Amino acid sequence: MNIEKITQGAVTVFAVGGRLDAPGARQFREAVSGAVGRILLDVADVDYISSAGLRALMEVQRDSAAQEEALALCNLHPHVRDVLKASGFLGFLAVHEDRASALESMG
Amino acid sequence: MDAALEVGMKPQSSEPRRVAELFERFGAEHDLPPKIVMRMELALDEVLTNVVSYAFGEDAADAQITVGMYISGSLVRISIEDNGPPFNPLTEAADPDVELPAEEREIGGLGIHLAKTFVRTLRYERVDGRNRLTLEQPLDGQPEEPSE
């Protein structure tokens, strides 16, 4: 997993790359845990996600909701979108086309 | 187009990724449609992650896990065998409710749900003291689309 943290105004962007499988999800949780405020996950370089990655996303979503802060994803690979759809995650995750439109809507 | 690859696996948490990536390469070498490869790879990863997480425990030294990948005609088949105690993941893992909002979700059960969604046929058998799970996907016709 390559995870880069970038502050863009009021939003913390995590640019995530690699496989969000069980080992990847552990690294992802470590990198993102403790982040406060609005979070955008730019997953342009994630082309694979398994249920372990989904669980990690759900945990990050719960942390954000507990802080009453926004969480969003952008730049979904078609296969990642497929998996999020099949598991019903598109029903509760905010997803944007690209980083610019995500940042615009997150203010 | 016929091909086969059989590999052994240790009951370690790093192994499902290694074997899933082997399948990805196997699929690419034999020009399988990338969408089918990704979906079967996910199902394989989920099943193997279950096996290394739950099947062995104290008896890990005696663990035997083998994965076979086959293409015969227009059918792709993956067979996963282990000598752990009898366990049918297709019936013993509860189906998650994918309609629930995040805060009411159970953490678990999603892996097998995804495998069932993305692969046409999953079959469990107990054969000669081993669990055998078979994943089969025909190459003709697109895999089913997940419902919203």
CSV table of C-alpha atoms in Angstrom, one decimal, chain B residues 11-104:
chain,number,residue,atom,x,y,z
B,11,PRO,CA,-1.9,-21.4,6.6
B,12,GLN,CA,-0.4,-17.9,6.9
B,13,SER,CA,-2.1,-14.5,6.5
B,14,SER,CA,0.2,-13.5,3.6
B,15,GLU,CA,-0.7,-16.5,1.5
B,16,PRO,CA,-4.1,-15.6,0.1
B,17,ARG,CA,-2.6,-12.5,-1.7
B,18,ARG,CA,0.2,-14.6,-3.2
B,19,VAL,CA,-2.2,-17.2,-4.5
B,20,ALA,CA,-4.8,-14.6,-5.7
B,21,GLU,CA,-2.1,-12.9,-7.7
B,22,LEU,CA,-1.0,-16.2,-9.2
B,23,PHE,CA,-4.5,-16.7,-10.4
B,24,GLU,CA,-4.5,-13.1,-11.9
B,25,ARG,CA,-1.3,-14.0,-13.8
B,26,PHE,CA,-2.7,-17.4,-14.9
B,27,GLY,CA,-5.8,-15.6,-16.2
B,28,ALA,CA,-3.7,-13.0,-18.1
B,29,GLU,CA,-1.4,-15.6,-19.6
B,30,HIS,CA,-4.4,-17.4,-21.0
B,31,ASP,CA,-6.2,-14.3,-22.2
B,32,LEU,CA,-9.3,-14.7,-19.9
B,33,PRO,CA,-11.6,-11.7,-19.8
B,34,PRO,CA,-10.2,-9.3,-17.1
B,35,LYS,CA,-13.6,-8.8,-15.5
B,36,ILE,CA,-14.0,-12.5,-14.9
B,37,VAL,CA,-10.5,-12.8,-13.6
B,38,MET,CA,-10.9,-10.0,-11.1
B,39,ARG,CA,-14.2,-11.4,-9.9
B,40,MET,CA,-12.9,-15.0,-9.5
B,41,GLU,CA,-9.7,-13.6,-7.9
B,42,LEU,CA,-11.8,-11.9,-5.3
B,43,ALA,CA,-13.8,-15.0,-4.6
B,44,LEU,CA,-10.6,-17.0,-4.3
B,45,ASP,CA,-9.1,-14.4,-2.0
B,46,GLU,CA,-12.2,-14.5,0.3
B,47,VAL,CA,-12.3,-18.2,0.5
B,48,LEU,CA,-8.6,-18.5,1.2
B,49,THR,CA,-8.7,-15.7,3.8
B,50,ASN,CA,-11.4,-17.7,5.6
B,51,VAL,CA,-9.3,-20.9,5.5
B,52,VAL,CA,-6.2,-19.3,6.9
B,53,SER,CA,-8.1,-17.4,9.5
B,54,TYR,CA,-10.4,-20.1,10.9
B,55,ALA,CA,-9.6,-23.6,9.6
B,56,PHE,CA,-6.5,-24.5,11.5
B,57,GLY,CA,-5.6,-22.9,14.9
B,58,GLU,CA,-3.3,-25.2,16.9
B,59,ASP,CA,-2.9,-27.8,14.2
B,60,ALA,CA,-1.3,-25.4,11.7
B,61,ALA,CA,1.8,-27.6,11.4
B,62,ASP,CA,-0.3,-30.4,9.8
B,63,ALA,CA,-2.2,-28.1,7.5
B,64,GLN,CA,-2.4,-29.0,3.9
B,65,ILE,CA,-4.0,-26.5,1.6
B,66,THR,CA,-4.0,-26.9,-2.2
B,67,VAL,CA,-5.4,-24.7,-4.9
B,68,GLY,CA,-6.0,-25.9,-8.4
B,69,MET,CA,-6.8,-23.5,-11.3
B,70,TYR,CA,-8.2,-25.0,-14.5
B,71,ILE,CA,-9.4,-23.8,-17.9
B,72,SER,CA,-11.3,-26.5,-19.9
B,73,GLY,CA,-13.1,-25.4,-23.0
B,74,SER,CA,-15.1,-22.4,-22.0
B,75,LEU,CA,-15.1,-23.1,-18.3
B,76,VAL,CA,-12.8,-21.7,-15.6
B,77,ARG,CA,-12.6,-23.7,-12.4
B,78,ILE,CA,-10.8,-23.1,-9.1
B,79,SER,CA,-10.7,-25.9,-6.6
B,80,ILE,CA,-9.6,-25.2,-3.0
B,81,GLU,CA,-8.9,-28.1,-0.7
B,82,ASP,CA,-7.9,-28.2,3.0
B,83,ASN,CA,-7.6,-30.9,5.6
B,84,GLY,CA,-9.1,-28.7,8.4
B,85,PRO,CA,-12.3,-29.8,10.3
B,86,PRO,CA,-15.5,-30.1,8.2
B,87,PHE,CA,-16.7,-26.6,7.3
B,88,ASN,CA,-19.1,-25.5,4.6
B,89,PRO,CA,-18.7,-21.8,4.2
B,90,LEU,CA,-21.7,-21.6,1.8
B,91,THR,CA,-24.2,-22.6,4.5
B,92,GLU,CA,-22.4,-21.8,7.7
B,93,ALA,CA,-21.6,-18.1,7.0
B,94,ALA,CA,-24.7,-16.0,7.5
B,95,ASP,CA,-25.7,-13.8,4.5
B,96,PRO,CA,-25.3,-10.2,5.4
B,97,ASP,CA,-28.1,-7.7,4.9
B,98,VAL,CA,-26.5,-5.4,2.3
B,99,GLU,CA,-29.4,-3.0,2.5
B,100,LEU,CA,-28.5,-1.8,6.1
B,101,PRO,CA,-26.9,1.5,6.8
B,102,ALA,CA,-23.3,1.6,7.9
B,103,GLU,CA,-24.0,1.9,11.6
B,104,GLU,CA,-26.2,-1.2,11.7
